[in-house]
Tab-separated table of C-alpha atoms in Angstrom:
chain	number	residue	atom	x	y	z
O	1	SER	CA	-2.830	-55.008	-97.816
O	2	ASP	CA	-1.393	-53.214	-94.562
O	3	SER	CA	-0.401	-50.081	-96.417
O	4	ARG	CA	-3.788	-50.037	-98.780
O	5	THR	CA	-5.567	-49.880	-95.266
O	6	ARG	CA	-3.378	-46.909	-93.795
O	7	LEU	CA	-4.010	-45.088	-97.494
O	8	GLU	CA	-7.706	-46.025	-96.895
O	9	THR	CA	-7.582	-44.450	-93.483
O	10	SER	CA	-5.517	-41.600	-94.504
O	11	ARG	CA	-7.524	-40.603	-97.307
O	12	ASP	CA	-11.046	-40.800	-95.073
O	13	ALA	CA	-9.489	-38.247	-93.150
O	14	LEU	CA	-8.462	-36.020	-95.597
O	15	LYS	CA	-11.708	-36.672	-96.907
O	16	ALA	CA	-13.528	-35.700	-93.384
O	17	PHE	CA	-11.564	-32.294	-93.331
O	18	LEU	CA	-12.459	-31.138	-96.927
O	19	SER	CA	-16.030	-32.104	-96.815
O	20	HIS	CA	-16.202	-29.816	-93.743
O	21	LYS	CA	-14.825	-27.352	-95.182
O	22	LEU	CA	-17.074	-27.261	-98.495
O	23	MET	CA	-20.497	-27.925	-96.222
O	24	ILE	CA	-19.630	-24.661	-94.238
O	25	GLY	CA	-18.735	-22.598	-96.693
O	26	SER	CA	-15.594	-22.075	-95.437
O	27	LYS	CA	-13.073	-19.175	-97.694
O	28	HIS	CA	-10.101	-20.848	-96.057
O	29	GLU	CA	-7.356	-21.761	-98.541
O	30	VAL	CA	-6.436	-25.231	-98.145
O	31	GLY	CA	-3.236	-26.967	-100.288
O	32	LEU	CA	-2.543	-30.469	-101.255
O	33	VAL	CA	1.110	-32.014	-100.369
O	34	LEU	CA	1.639	-35.728	-100.961
O	35	TYR	CA	5.091	-37.258	-100.415
O	36	GLY	CA	6.139	-40.449	-101.428
O	37	TRP	CA	5.074	-40.447	-104.484
O	38	ARG	CA	5.239	-41.415	-108.062
O	39	GLU	CA	5.943	-37.903	-109.229
O	40	THR	CA	7.521	-35.037	-108.266
O	41	LEU	CA	6.321	-31.472	-108.762
O	42	ASN	CA	7.158	-28.701	-106.294
O	43	ASP	CA	8.761	-25.372	-106.573
O	44	LEU	CA	11.869	-26.917	-104.629
O	45	GLN	CA	12.609	-29.681	-106.658
O	46	ALA	CA	15.840	-28.360	-108.350
O	47	ASP	CA	17.059	-28.297	-104.923
O	48	GLY	CA	16.356	-32.545	-104.478
O	49	TYR	CA	13.146	-32.344	-103.331
O	50	GLN	CA	12.244	-35.426	-104.970
O	51	GLY	CA	9.024	-37.823	-104.180
O	52	VAL	CA	7.135	-34.915	-103.327
O	53	PHE	CA	4.081	-33.989	-105.445
O	54	VAL	CA	2.112	-30.609	-105.105
O	55	PRO	CA	-1.307	-31.038	-107.174
O	56	ARG	CA	-3.035	-28.388	-105.729
O	57	ASP	CA	-2.093	-24.590	-104.614
O	58	LEU	CA	-3.203	-22.954	-101.663
O	59	CYS	CA	-7.156	-21.837	-102.988
O	60	PRO	CA	-10.590	-22.529	-101.222
O	61	THR	CA	-12.152	-25.874	-101.201
O	62	ASP	CA	-14.094	-27.336	-103.950
O	63	ALA	CA	-15.393	-30.720	-105.120
O	64	GLN	CA	-12.657	-31.227	-107.862
O	65	LEU	CA	-9.921	-31.349	-104.544
O	66	LEU	CA	-12.835	-34.089	-103.138
O	67	ARG	CA	-12.915	-36.271	-106.655
O	68	TYR	CA	-8.950	-35.807	-106.875
O	69	VAL	CA	-8.488	-37.364	-102.816
O	70	ASN	CA	-10.872	-39.677	-103.457
O	71	ASP	CA	-8.946	-41.630	-106.270
O	72	LEU	CA	-5.629	-41.031	-104.544
O	73	SER	CA	-4.078	-44.339	-104.497
O	74	VAL	CA	-0.622	-46.586	-102.848
O	75	ALA	CA	2.989	-45.639	-104.272
O	76	ASP	CA	5.300	-47.656	-104.321
O	77	ARG	CA	8.391	-44.551	-103.232
O	78	THR	CA	9.946	-43.906	-100.186
O	79	ALA	CA	8.395	-41.302	-98.136
O	80	ASP	CA	9.896	-38.370	-96.663
O	81	CYS	CA	7.402	-36.345	-94.594
O	82	LEU	CA	10.363	-33.186	-93.115
O	83	ASP	CA	10.899	-32.408	-97.496
O	84	ALA	CA	7.048	-32.609	-97.714
O	85	MET	CA	6.784	-30.226	-94.303
O	86	ILE	CA	9.607	-27.990	-96.047
O	87	VAL	CA	7.508	-27.792	-99.293
O	88	ALA	CA	4.353	-27.184	-97.727
O	89	LEU	CA	5.994	-24.254	-95.548
O	90	ASP	CA	7.966	-22.416	-98.778
O	91	MET	CA	4.449	-22.775	-99.948
O	92	LEU	CA	2.616	-20.873	-97.497
O	93	HIS	CA	6.234	-18.252	-97.447
O	94	LYS	CA	4.846	-17.630	-100.874
O	95	ARG	CA	1.363	-17.308	-100.514
O	96	THR	CA	0.925	-15.693	-97.264
O	97	ALA	CA	3.854	-13.484	-96.909
O	98	GLY	CA	2.445	-10.182	-95.070
O	99	GLN	CA	-0.242	-10.728	-94.649
O	100	LYS	CA	-2.161	-11.574	-90.926
O	101	ILE	CA	-3.928	-15.132	-91.028
O	102	HIS	CA	-3.955	-18.140	-89.246
O	103	ARG	CA	-1.705	-20.796	-90.960
O	104	ARG	CA	-1.870	-24.222	-90.076
O	105	VAL	CA	-0.101	-26.853	-91.289
O	106	PHE	CA	-1.955	-30.941	-91.444
O	107	LEU	CA	0.705	-33.943	-91.126
O	108	LEU	CA	-1.374	-36.904	-91.973
O	109	THR	CA	1.427	-39.967	-91.744
O	110	ASP	CA	1.842	-43.768	-89.986
O	111	GLY	CA	4.874	-42.269	-88.253
O	112	ALA	CA	6.492	-45.396	-90.216
O	113	PHE	CA	9.943	-43.032	-90.852
O	114	GLY	CA	13.141	-42.995	-89.486
O	115	LEU	CA	15.490	-39.916	-88.752
O	116	THR	CA	18.694	-39.754	-89.346
O	117	GLU	CA	21.596	-37.246	-87.995
O	118	ASP	CA	21.214	-35.355	-91.220
O	119	ASP	CA	17.381	-35.575	-90.585
O	120	LEU	CA	17.886	-34.393	-87.308
O	121	THR	CA	20.152	-31.068	-88.594
O	122	CYS	CA	16.911	-30.535	-90.451
O	123	LEU	CA	14.239	-30.765	-87.762
O	124	ASP	CA	15.636	-27.143	-85.870
O	125	GLU	CA	15.433	-25.920	-89.138
O	126	VAL	CA	12.165	-26.782	-89.718
O	127	GLY	CA	11.363	-25.763	-86.080
O	128	ARG	CA	12.638	-22.677	-87.201
O	129	GLN	CA	11.110	-21.725	-90.061
O	130	VAL	CA	7.355	-22.662	-88.139
O	131	ALA	CA	8.131	-20.641	-85.369
O	132	THR	CA	9.352	-17.269	-87.861
O	133	LEU	CA	5.908	-18.370	-90.436
O	134	ASP	CA	3.614	-18.236	-86.991
O	135	VAL	CA	2.789	-21.771	-88.163
O	136	THR	CA	0.385	-24.024	-85.800
O	137	MET	CA	1.420	-27.515	-86.569
O	138	HIS	CA	-0.870	-30.734	-86.360
O	139	ILE	CA	0.549	-34.627	-86.895
O	140	VAL	CA	-2.327	-36.898	-87.044
O	141	VAL	CA	-1.304	-40.452	-86.595
O	142	VAL	CA	-3.034	-42.903	-88.999
O	143	GLY	CA	-3.235	-46.047	-87.657
O	144	PRO	CA	-1.191	-46.925	-84.510
O	145	SER	CA	-2.603	-46.104	-81.084
O	146	GLU	CA	0.351	-44.549	-79.704
O	147	ALA	CA	2.973	-41.785	-81.184
O	148	PRO	CA	5.773	-43.605	-82.348
O	149	PRO	CA	9.076	-42.121	-81.532
O	150	SER	CA	9.632	-40.298	-84.680
O	151	VAL	CA	6.356	-38.523	-84.207
O	152	THR	CA	6.952	-37.331	-80.609
O	153	LEU	CA	10.511	-35.762	-81.672
O	154	LEU	CA	8.634	-34.127	-84.691
O	155	ALA	CA	5.879	-32.808	-82.859
O	156	LYS	CA	8.771	-31.615	-79.885
O	157	CYS	CA	11.034	-29.947	-82.350
O	158	CYS	CA	8.082	-27.780	-84.270
O	159	GLY	CA	5.778	-27.377	-81.285
O	160	ALA	CA	3.093	-29.917	-82.859
O	161	GLN	CA	-0.010	-31.114	-81.369
O	162	VAL	CA	-0.636	-35.062	-82.094
O	163	LEU	CA	-3.864	-36.336	-82.841
O	164	PHE	CA	-5.005	-39.994	-83.438
O	165	THR	CA	-7.587	-40.599	-86.190
O	166	ALA	CA	-9.975	-41.105	-83.736
O	167	GLN	CA	-9.825	-37.729	-82.496
O	168	TRP	CA	-9.425	-36.143	-85.699
O	169	GLN	CA	-12.557	-37.091	-87.095
O	170	GLN	CA	-14.290	-36.575	-83.368
O	171	LEU	CA	-13.003	-32.627	-84.181
O	172	LEU	CA	-14.126	-32.582	-87.485
O	173	ASN	CA	-17.558	-33.719	-86.882
O	174	VAL	CA	-18.306	-31.574	-83.970
O	175	ILE	CA	-19.727	-28.069	-84.887
O	176	HIS	CA	-20.275	-25.538	-82.269
O	177	SER	CA	-23.506	-23.131	-83.545
O	178	GLN	CA	-25.268	-20.939	-81.094
O	179	GLY	CA	-28.871	-20.052	-81.711
O	180	VAL	CA	-29.720	-22.926	-84.359
O	181	SER	CA	-32.547	-25.618	-83.544
O	182	GLN	CA	-32.786	-28.856	-85.531
O	183	MET	CA	-35.441	-28.271	-88.100
O	184	SER	CA	-36.452	-32.028	-89.743
O	185	LYS	CA	-34.925	-35.565	-88.728
O	186	SER	CA	-33.823	-35.935	-92.575
O	187	ARG	CA	-30.876	-36.297	-92.945
O	188	PRO	CA	-29.500	-37.470	-97.123
O	189	ASP	CA	-26.523	-37.320	-98.352
O	190	LEU	CA	-25.113	-35.229	-101.331
O	191	GLU	CA	-23.424	-36.841	-103.963
O	192	VAL	CA	-20.443	-35.165	-105.579
O	193	GLY	CA	-19.263	-37.648	-107.827
O	194	PRO	CA	-18.343	-40.991	-106.361
O	195	VAL	CA	-17.900	-38.785	-102.707
O	196	ARG	CA	-20.931	-38.921	-100.663
O	197	ILE	CA	-21.433	-36.040	-97.764
O	198	PRO	CA	-23.904	-35.844	-95.405
O	199	VAL	CA	-26.421	-33.087	-95.200
O	200	HIS	CA	-28.288	-31.794	-91.963
O	201	CYS	CA	-31.273	-29.262	-92.185
O	202	PHE	CA	-31.253	-26.577	-89.375
O	203	LEU	CA	-33.476	-23.490	-88.524
O	204	LYS	CA	-31.957	-20.550	-87.220
O	205	ALA	CA	-33.593	-19.986	-83.656
O	206	ARG	CA	-33.135	-16.835	-81.341
O	207	ARG	CA	-32.783	-17.344	-78.200
O	208	VAL	CA	-34.609	-14.655	-75.414
O	209	PRO	CA	-33.331	-16.052	-71.921
O	210	LEU	CA	-35.687	-15.134	-69.617
O	211	PRO	CA	-34.929	-12.324	-66.583
O	212	THR	CA	-33.403	-13.610	-63.529
O	213	LEU	CA	-34.752	-12.470	-60.244
O	214	SER	CA	-32.336	-10.045	-59.867
O	215	LYS	CA	-33.409	-8.009	-62.520
O	216	ARG	CA	-37.074	-8.748	-61.646
O	217	ALA	CA	-36.581	-7.163	-57.821
O	218	LYS	CA	-34.893	-3.948	-59.723
O	219	GLY	CA	-38.245	-3.837	-61.627
O	220	THR	CA	-40.246	-2.936	-59.081
O	221	VAL	CA	-41.290	0.024	-57.313
O	222	ALA	CA	-39.520	0.219	-53.184
O	223	HIS	CA	-42.286	1.729	-50.697
O	224	THR	CA	-40.679	3.762	-48.416
O	225	GLU	CA	-43.570	5.391	-46.784
O	226	PRO	CA	-45.331	3.751	-43.931
O	227	ILE	CA	-48.719	1.946	-45.445
O	228	GLU	CA	-51.743	3.401	-43.250
O	229	MET	CA	-54.210	0.078	-42.599
O	230	LYS	CA	-57.948	0.613	-41.307
O	231	VAL	CA	-59.453	-2.283	-39.955
O	232	GLN	CA	-63.365	-1.373	-39.479
O	233	ALA	CA	-65.120	-3.228	-36.651
């Protein structure tokens, strides 16, 4: 079905992100917030934030999280991405308050949600929280080739960057490394349960640039006295 296709696309995008963090040995902490879920589990559920499920608080990425994401299935429940964003911001505030770190929130959505008058009021509050916590927002649009009006409005209120799945995967696949050359053409897959992660082998190489002509000129000895030349007949 169409919903299953969107789920698979979202799941693949999330797995690519987590695999990237896992393979480069990143110390970044990652939390997972699911919205439109069949269960409710979050710190704000007593305040009415239903259908938002937090299976994983902020912590370093590991294989267990990858396996969990790989097994995600469709949940037939009305989704409210604003509630999920508020839960995510609350998680960031509780976990990182007072720390000088870079905070990011990635929202994966197909944009198939409407915004009521109450939502518009809530958007202003979300935008203020994003600015107060100094959070960088990214909205990854799954499915559509153009951002729906609701996504455009949400991005404007939160100062978010809008990415599409192709751009998202392209950014994750590009790792800029200086002084590294490829050692082998062998590119096996690392299997973590049902998840396959491409593995490339590299050899560090130190780059030594050749000296420029200006440097060579400075190293030469300048002759200031005239050179006497004798010619024998």
